[in-house]
Amino acid sequence: MEKRVMTDSKRRRGLTVASALLGGVLVLSACSGGSDENPKGESEGDGSSQSKVDEAAAKETSEAQIKITPKDGSDNASINSAAAVTVTKGTLSEVTMKTAAGAAVAGEISADKKSWKPSGQLERATAYKIAATAKDSDGRAAHENASFTTVSPANSFIGNFTPEDGSTVGVGMPVSINFDKAITNKADVQKAITVSSTSGQEVVGHWFGANRLDFRPEEYWKGNSTVTLKLNLDGVEGASGVYGVQQKTVTFKIGRNQVSIVDAKTKTMKVTQDGKTIRTIPISAGAPENKTYEGRMVISEKFKETRMDGSTVGFTKEDGKGEYDIKDVPHAMRLSTSGTFIHGNYWGAKSIFGSVNTSHGCVGLSDTKGANDTNSPGGWFYSHSIVGDVVDVRNTGDETIAPDNGLNGWNLDWAAWKAGSAV
């Protein structure tokens, strides 16, 4: 019996030692230091320490340092230039970018494998995730991850501009930018936009209210010159908490110099190119009770055929319907936002053109139904006109058109134009 008791005792002592050793392993596996009895966290068995373990691990860590911008957790990030990955002490081997929904975003690692960026513009109000891997000179991999959200439409603004990139326009075409949010920091926004011409003409911006900024030179653009618009609005605060997102360069050509002078008194239009009259056309302007605006007007749109409904511009009958509703007006070109056009007229007697003013305020030219007759006065003028050409209307007896009613800032003299600049 005594032998059995001693055997059990030894067994119990053996279990106690095993527990102690297991406890030692648990201590070494923890992130905290050793116990009060062993403050350095040393194991009784092998003489190693946590610091030595960390040191050994560090020797196996890649030296490559990856930086992802914007930083993890950012919001209101730019949709143009915010997303980027760079590395020092190594080269990038893989970068992936996805939306929170899992859609992949195309991007490219640079030739030297030191940087990466998306191939195109990001979407507004979208969450993105970037995962990057790089290797150092010993082939050891480093990893970095970040998530961010781009600026929301509520916290950003854009400018819709005319004319279009790559277009050819007439000498009267201003650069006109309409912002989708009211701009209060006008100077900062205007400074971030530049307009220049190969003609060397001075170009100045003019604000029409809080949402529109136009640029033009003192005189019409020089024919056959090239104009460049640069929008450097990315990150520019247009109003409190509202930032620009556009980073864009636009170029357009100026065509030949065409200015057409409409004289409501003589009821003719003299079409000039580069200062020489190329044709005189009989016209019919606004009737005495509906005079045509006077002033220099710029063609902003061209329609081979369009509908003109008097009710849309205030000409209504007692039943509320338009005084006129013509669904196939030929060769129509817009001169104002409020509805002034120069257009072909097939319904009026041929005898009125050059003889009497009969319209509701537009300038009419004799034309043929169907808009297929390029030899008619209306068809000829349409085919010889481009957006941006100037129609200078005189002697109607009406007021001068407002400079912001269409693209008609030429009706302000240079001093008044420059007074509307914020810089």
Coordinates of C-alpha atoms in Angstrom, one line a residue:
M1 CA 0.0 0.0 0.0
E2 CA 2.8 2.4 0.9
K3 CA 4.5 1.9 -2.5
R4 CA 1.2 2.7 -4.2
V5 CA 0.8 5.9 -2.2
M6 CA 4.3 7.1 -3.1
T7 CA 3.7 6.3 -6.7
D8 CA 0.5 8.5 -6.7
S9 CA 2.5 11.3 -5.0
K10 CA 5.1 11.3 -7.6
R11 CA 2.5 11.3 -10.3
R12 CA 0.9 14.4 -8.7
R13 CA 4.3 16.1 -8.5
G14 CA 4.8 15.4 -12.1
L15 CA 1.5 17.0 -13.0
T16 CA 2.4 20.0 -11.0
V17 CA 5.7 20.5 -12.9
A18 CA 3.9 20.1 -16.2
S19 CA 1.4 22.7 -15.2
A20 CA 4.2 25.1 -14.3
L21 CA 5.9 24.5 -17.6
L22 CA 2.6 25.0 -19.5
G23 CA 2.1 28.2 -17.5
G24 CA 5.5 29.4 -18.7
V25 CA 4.5 28.8 -22.3
L26 CA 1.4 30.8 -21.7
V27 CA 3.4 33.7 -20.3
L28 CA 5.7 33.7 -23.3
S29 CA 2.8 33.6 -25.7
A30 CA 1.1 36.6 -24.1
C31 CA 1.8 40.3 -25.3
S32 CA 2.4 41.5 -21.7
G33 CA 5.7 41.1 -19.8
G34 CA 6.6 38.5 -17.2
S35 CA 5.2 37.9 -13.8
D36 CA 6.4 39.7 -10.7
E37 CA 8.7 36.9 -10.0
N38 CA 10.1 37.1 -13.5
P39 CA 9.7 40.8 -14.6
K40 CA 11.7 40.4 -17.8
G41 CA 9.4 37.6 -19.1
E42 CA 12.3 35.1 -19.1
S43 CA 11.6 31.4 -19.4
E44 CA 13.4 29.3 -16.9
G45 CA 14.2 26.8 -19.6
D46 CA 15.9 28.5 -22.5
G47 CA 17.0 32.0 -21.5
S48 CA 15.1 33.7 -24.3
S49 CA 13.0 36.9 -23.9
Q50 CA 10.1 38.7 -25.6
S51 CA 12.5 41.4 -26.8
K52 CA 14.7 38.8 -28.4
V53 CA 11.7 37.2 -30.1
D54 CA 10.7 40.6 -31.4
E55 CA 14.2 41.3 -32.6
A56 CA 14.3 38.0 -34.4
A57 CA 11.0 38.7 -36.1
A58 CA 12.1 42.2 -37.1
K59 CA 15.0 40.6 -39.0
E60 CA 12.5 38.8 -41.2
T61 CA 10.4 41.9 -41.9
S62 CA 10.5 43.6 -45.3
E63 CA 12.2 47.0 -45.5
A64 CA 9.6 48.2 -48.1
Q65 CA 7.5 51.1 -46.9
I66 CA 4.1 51.4 -48.6
K67 CA 2.1 54.6 -48.5
I68 CA -1.5 54.8 -49.6
T69 CA -3.3 58.1 -50.1
P70 CA -5.8 59.2 -49.0
K71 CA -5.2 57.8 -45.6
D72 CA -7.3 55.0 -44.2
G73 CA -10.8 56.2 -43.1
S74 CA -10.8 59.5 -45.2
D75 CA -14.0 60.9 -46.5
N76 CA -14.5 63.8 -49.0
A77 CA -11.6 62.5 -51.0
S78 CA -10.9 63.9 -54.5
I79 CA -12.2 62.0 -57.5
N80 CA -9.2 63.0 -59.5
S81 CA -5.9 62.9 -57.8
A82 CA -6.5 61.6 -54.3
A83 CA -6.0 57.8 -54.9
A84 CA -2.3 56.8 -55.1
V85 CA 0.2 54.2 -53.9
T86 CA 3.9 54.8 -53.5
V87 CA 6.7 52.7 -52.1
T88 CA 10.2 53.4 -50.7
K89 CA 12.9 50.8 -50.1
G90 CA 11.2 48.4 -52.5
T91 CA 9.0 47.9 -55.5
L92 CA 5.3 47.4 -55.9
S93 CA 4.3 43.9 -57.0
E94 CA 0.5 44.1 -56.8
V95 CA -2.1 46.8 -56.2
T96 CA -5.9 46.2 -56.3
M97 CA -8.6 48.8 -56.0
K98 CA -12.3 48.0 -55.6
T99 CA -15.5 49.7 -54.7
A100 CA -17.1 48.6 -51.5
A101 CA -19.5 46.7 -53.7
G102 CA -16.6 44.8 -55.2
A103 CA -16.3 46.4 -58.6
A104 CA -12.7 46.5 -59.8
V105 CA -11.0 49.8 -60.6
A106 CA -8.4 49.8 -63.3
G107 CA -5.0 51.2 -62.5
E108 CA -1.4 50.9 -63.5
I109 CA 2.0 50.5 -61.8
S110 CA 4.6 52.9 -63.0
A111 CA 7.6 51.6 -65.1
D112 CA 9.9 51.9 -62.1
K113 CA 7.4 50.1 -59.9
K114 CA 7.5 52.8 -57.4
S115 CA 4.0 54.1 -57.7
W116 CA 0.4 53.3 -58.8
K117 CA -2.6 55.3 -59.7
P118 CA -6.1 54.6 -61.1
S119 CA -6.5 54.8 -64.8
G120 CA -9.5 57.2 -64.7
Q121 CA -11.6 59.5 -62.7
L122 CA -13.4 58.0 -59.7
E123 CA -17.1 58.3 -58.9
R124 CA -18.4 60.7 -56.3
A125 CA -19.9 59.5 -53.0
T126 CA -18.3 56.1 -53.4
A127 CA -16.4 53.9 -50.9
Y128 CA -13.1 52.4 -52.2
K129 CA -10.6 49.9 -50.9
I130 CA -7.0 49.6 -51.9
A131 CA -4.7 46.6 -51.1
A132 CA -1.0 46.9 -52.0
T133 CA 1.9 44.5 -51.9
A134 CA 5.6 45.5 -52.3
K135 CA 8.9 43.6 -52.0
D136 CA 12.3 44.8 -50.8
S137 CA 15.7 43.9 -52.3
D138 CA 15.7 40.6 -50.5
G139 CA 12.3 39.6 -51.9
R140 CA 10.5 40.0 -48.6
A141 CA 6.9 41.1 -49.0
A142 CA 5.1 44.1 -47.3
H143 CA 1.4 44.7 -47.3
E144 CA -0.8 47.8 -46.8
N145 CA -4.6 48.3 -46.9
A146 CA -6.7 51.4 -46.8
S147 CA -10.4 52.4 -47.3
F148 CA -11.7 55.9 -48.1
T149 CA -14.8 57.6 -49.5
T150 CA -14.9 60.2 -52.3
V151 CA -16.6 63.5 -51.9
S152 CA -20.4 63.5 -52.1
P153 CA -22.4 65.5 -54.6
A154 CA -23.7 67.5 -51.6
N155 CA -20.2 68.5 -50.7
S156 CA -18.9 69.2 -54.2
F157 CA -19.5 71.4 -57.2
I158 CA -18.9 71.1 -61.0
G159 CA -19.0 73.6 -63.8
N160 CA -20.8 72.8 -67.0
F161 CA -18.9 74.6 -69.7
T162 CA -19.3 75.6 -73.3
P163 CA -18.0 75.3 -76.0
E164 CA -17.0 71.7 -76.2
D165 CA -13.5 70.3 -76.3
G166 CA -12.2 70.1 -79.9
S167 CA -15.0 72.2 -81.4
T168 CA -14.7 75.0 -84.0
V169 CA -16.8 78.0 -83.1
G170 CA -17.4 81.6 -84.3
V171 CA -15.6 84.7 -83.1
G172 CA -18.3 85.6 -80.6
M173 CA -18.3 82.5 -78.6
P174 CA -17.5 83.2 -74.9
V175 CA -16.3 80.5 -72.5
S176 CA -19.3 80.1 -70.3
I177 CA -19.3 78.0 -67.1
N178 CA -22.5 77.2 -65.2
F179 CA -21.9 75.8 -61.7
D180 CA -24.3 73.4 -60.1
K181 CA -23.9 75.1 -56.7
A182 CA -23.9 78.7 -55.8
I183 CA -20.4 80.0 -55.5
T184 CA -19.5 82.3 -52.6
N185 CA -15.7 82.1 -52.8
K186 CA -15.7 83.6 -56.3
A187 CA -12.1 84.8 -56.3
D188 CA -10.7 81.4 -55.3
V189 CA -12.8 79.7 -58.0
Q190 CA -11.9 82.2 -60.7
K191 CA -8.2 82.0 -59.9
A192 CA -8.4 78.2 -60.5
I193 CA -9.7 78.8 -64.0
T194 CA -7.5 80.1 -66.8
V195 CA -8.5 81.0 -70.4
S196 CA -5.9 81.9 -73.0
S197 CA -5.6 82.3 -76.7
T198 CA -2.9 81.9 -79.3
S199 CA -3.9 85.4 -80.4
G200 CA -2.4 86.8 -77.3
Q201 CA -5.6 88.7 -76.4
E202 CA -6.3 89.5 -72.8
V203 CA -9.1 87.4 -71.5
V204 CA -11.2 88.4 -68.4
G205 CA -13.9 86.6 -66.4
H206 CA -17.2 88.1 -65.5
W207 CA -19.7 86.7 -62.9
F208 CA -23.4 86.7 -63.7
G209 CA -24.8 85.9 -60.2
A210 CA -23.5 83.1 -58.1
N211 CA -23.6 80.3 -60.6
R212 CA -22.3 81.6 -63.9
L213 CA -18.8 82.8 -64.9
D214 CA -18.1 83.8 -68.5
F215 CA -14.7 84.7 -70.1
R216 CA -14.1 86.8 -73.2
P217 CA -11.5 89.2 -74.7
E218 CA -12.3 92.9 -75.2
E219 CA -13.0 92.4 -78.9
Y220 CA -14.2 89.3 -80.7
W221 CA -11.7 86.4 -80.8
K222 CA -9.2 86.6 -83.6
G223 CA -10.2 84.3 -86.5
N224 CA -8.3 81.0 -86.8
S225 CA -6.9 81.2 -83.3
T226 CA -6.9 78.5 -80.6
V227 CA -8.4 79.0 -77.2
T228 CA -7.5 76.9 -74.1
L229 CA -9.6 76.5 -71.0
K230 CA -8.0 75.0 -67.9
L231 CA -10.1 74.0 -65.0
N232 CA -8.0 73.4 -61.9
L233 CA -10.9 73.2 -59.5
D234 CA -10.0 70.0 -57.7
G235 CA -10.2 70.7 -54.0
V236 CA -11.0 74.4 -54.4
E237 CA -13.6 75.4 -51.8
G238 CA -16.4 77.2 -53.7
A239 CA -18.6 77.7 -50.7
S240 CA -18.5 76.6 -47.1
G241 CA -17.9 72.8 -47.1
V242 CA -18.4 72.5 -50.9
Y243 CA -15.3 71.7 -53.0
G244 CA -14.5 71.5 -56.7
V245 CA -13.8 68.1 -58.4
Q246 CA -12.8 69.1 -61.9
Q247 CA -9.2 68.9 -63.3
K248 CA -9.5 69.4 -67.0
T249 CA -8.0 71.1 -70.1
V250 CA -10.2 72.0 -73.0
T251 CA -9.2 73.5 -76.4
F252 CA -11.3 74.8 -79.2
K253 CA -10.7 76.6 -82.5
I254 CA -12.0 79.9 -83.6
G255 CA -13.2 79.8 -87.2
R256 CA -13.5 82.6 -89.8
N257 CA -14.8 85.9 -88.6
Q258 CA -18.5 86.0 -89.5
V259 CA -20.7 88.9 -88.2
S260 CA -24.2 89.4 -89.6
I261 CA -25.9 92.8 -89.2
V262 CA -29.7 92.8 -89.1
D263 CA -31.3 96.2 -89.7
A264 CA -34.9 96.1 -88.8
K265 CA -35.5 99.5 -90.4
T266 CA -34.3 98.5 -93.9
K267 CA -35.4 94.9 -93.2
T268 CA -32.2 93.4 -94.5
M269 CA -29.3 91.4 -93.1
K270 CA -25.8 92.0 -94.3
V271 CA -23.6 88.9 -93.8
T272 CA -19.9 89.7 -93.5
Q273 CA -16.8 87.4 -93.3
D274 CA -13.5 88.9 -92.3
G275 CA -15.0 92.4 -92.7
K276 CA -16.3 91.8 -96.3
T277 CA -20.0 91.5 -97.2
I278 CA -20.6 88.2 -98.8
R279 CA -24.4 88.4 -99.1
T280 CA -27.4 90.7 -98.2
I281 CA -30.6 88.9 -97.3
P282 CA -34.1 90.3 -96.9
I283 CA -35.6 89.6 -93.5
S284 CA -38.7 90.2 -91.4
A285 CA -38.1 91.1 -87.8
G286 CA -40.5 91.6 -84.8
A287 CA -43.7 93.4 -85.5
P288 CA -44.2 96.8 -83.8
E289 CA -46.1 95.2 -80.9
N290 CA -43.4 92.4 -80.5
K291 CA -40.2 94.1 -81.3
T292 CA -36.9 92.1 -81.6
Y293 CA -34.3 92.8 -79.0
E294 CA -31.4 95.0 -80.2
G295 CA -27.8 94.1 -79.5
R296 CA -25.0 91.7 -80.4
M297 CA -26.2 88.1 -80.1
V298 CA -24.3 84.9 -80.4
I299 CA -25.7 81.8 -82.0
S300 CA -25.7 79.2 -79.2
E301 CA -27.6 76.3 -80.9
K302 CA -28.5 75.2 -84.4
F303 CA -31.6 73.0 -85.3
K304 CA -32.3 71.9 -88.9
E305 CA -36.0 71.8 -87.8
T306 CA -37.6 72.5 -84.4
R307 CA -41.0 73.2 -82.9
M308 CA -41.9 76.7 -81.8
D309 CA -44.9 77.0 -79.4
G310 CA -45.9 80.5 -78.4
S311 CA -47.2 79.4 -75.0
T312 CA -43.6 78.6 -73.9
V313 CA -42.5 82.2 -74.3
G314 CA -45.6 84.0 -73.1
F315 CA -47.6 84.3 -76.3
T316 CA -50.9 82.7 -75.4
K317 CA -54.5 83.0 -76.5
E318 CA -57.5 83.2 -74.2
D319 CA -57.7 79.4 -74.0
G320 CA -54.1 79.2 -72.8
K321 CA -52.8 77.8 -76.1
G322 CA -50.0 79.4 -77.9
E323 CA -50.7 82.2 -80.4
Y324 CA -48.7 80.0 -82.7
D325 CA -47.5 76.4 -82.6
I326 CA -45.3 75.4 -85.6
K327 CA -43.8 72.0 -85.3
D328 CA -41.4 72.1 -88.2
V329 CA -39.7 75.5 -88.2
P330 CA -36.7 75.1 -90.6
H331 CA -33.1 76.2 -90.1
A332 CA -33.5 77.7 -86.6
M333 CA -30.6 79.1 -84.7
R334 CA -31.0 80.3 -81.1
L335 CA -29.9 83.8 -80.1
S336 CA -31.2 84.1 -76.6
T337 CA -32.3 81.9 -73.7
S338 CA -35.7 83.6 -73.6
G339 CA -36.6 82.4 -77.1
T340 CA -35.1 84.7 -79.7
F341 CA -34.2 82.9 -82.9
I342 CA -33.1 83.6 -86.4
H343 CA -34.9 81.0 -88.5
G344 CA -36.4 80.1 -91.8
N345 CA -40.1 80.9 -92.5
Y346 CA -42.1 79.0 -95.1
W347 CA -45.6 80.0 -94.0
G348 CA -45.3 83.7 -94.6
A349 CA -45.8 85.3 -98.0
K350 CA -42.5 85.8 -99.8
S351 CA -43.4 89.4 -100.2
I352 CA -43.0 90.2 -96.5
F353 CA -39.3 89.6 -96.4
G354 CA -37.5 92.9 -97.0
S355 CA -40.8 94.8 -96.7
V356 CA -42.5 94.4 -93.4
N357 CA -41.7 93.2 -89.8
T358 CA -44.3 90.6 -88.8
S359 CA -42.8 88.2 -86.3
H360 CA -43.3 87.7 -82.5
G361 CA -39.7 88.9 -81.9
C362 CA -37.6 86.5 -84.0
V363 CA -35.7 87.3 -87.2
G364 CA -37.3 85.4 -90.1
L365 CA -35.8 84.5 -93.5
S366 CA -37.7 83.1 -96.5
D367 CA -37.4 79.3 -96.6
T368 CA -39.0 76.1 -97.8
K369 CA -41.0 73.5 -95.8
G370 CA -38.9 70.5 -95.0
A371 CA -35.6 72.3 -94.4
N372 CA -34.0 70.6 -97.5
D373 CA -33.6 73.7 -99.7
T374 CA -30.0 75.0 -99.1
N375 CA -30.6 77.6 -101.8
S376 CA -33.3 79.4 -99.9
P377 CA -32.2 82.4 -97.8
G378 CA -32.9 80.5 -94.6
G379 CA -31.1 77.4 -95.9
W380 CA -28.1 79.3 -97.2
F381 CA -27.6 81.2 -94.0
Y382 CA -28.0 78.1 -91.9
S383 CA -25.3 76.2 -93.9
H384 CA -22.9 79.2 -93.7
S385 CA -23.3 79.7 -90.0
I386 CA -21.7 78.0 -87.0
V387 CA -22.3 78.2 -83.3
G388 CA -20.5 81.3 -81.9
D389 CA -21.2 83.5 -85.0
V390 CA -22.5 87.0 -84.1
V391 CA -25.9 88.4 -85.3
D392 CA -25.9 92.1 -84.6
V393 CA -29.5 93.4 -84.5
R394 CA -30.1 97.1 -84.9
N395 CA -32.9 99.7 -85.3
T396 CA -35.8 97.6 -83.8
G397 CA -36.8 100.3 -81.3
D398 CA -36.6 97.7 -78.5
E399 CA -34.2 97.6 -75.5
T400 CA -30.8 96.0 -75.8
I401 CA -30.8 92.3 -74.8
A402 CA -29.5 91.5 -71.3
P403 CA -25.9 90.3 -71.5
D404 CA -26.8 87.0 -69.6
N405 CA -29.8 86.3 -71.8
G406 CA -27.9 83.8 -73.9
L407 CA -24.2 84.2 -74.6
N408 CA -24.5 87.9 -75.1
G409 CA -21.9 89.5 -72.8
W410 CA -20.7 91.5 -75.8
N411 CA -23.4 94.1 -74.9
L412 CA -21.3 95.2 -71.9
D413 CA -18.4 97.5 -72.6
W414 CA -15.0 96.5 -71.5
A415 CA -15.0 98.5 -68.3
A416 CA -18.3 97.0 -67.2
W417 CA -17.1 93.6 -68.1
K418 CA -13.9 93.8 -66.1
A419 CA -15.9 95.2 -63.2
G420 CA -17.7 91.8 -62.9
S421 CA -14.4 90.0 -62.3
A422 CA -13.6 88.7 -58.8
V423 CA -9.8 88.9 -59.2

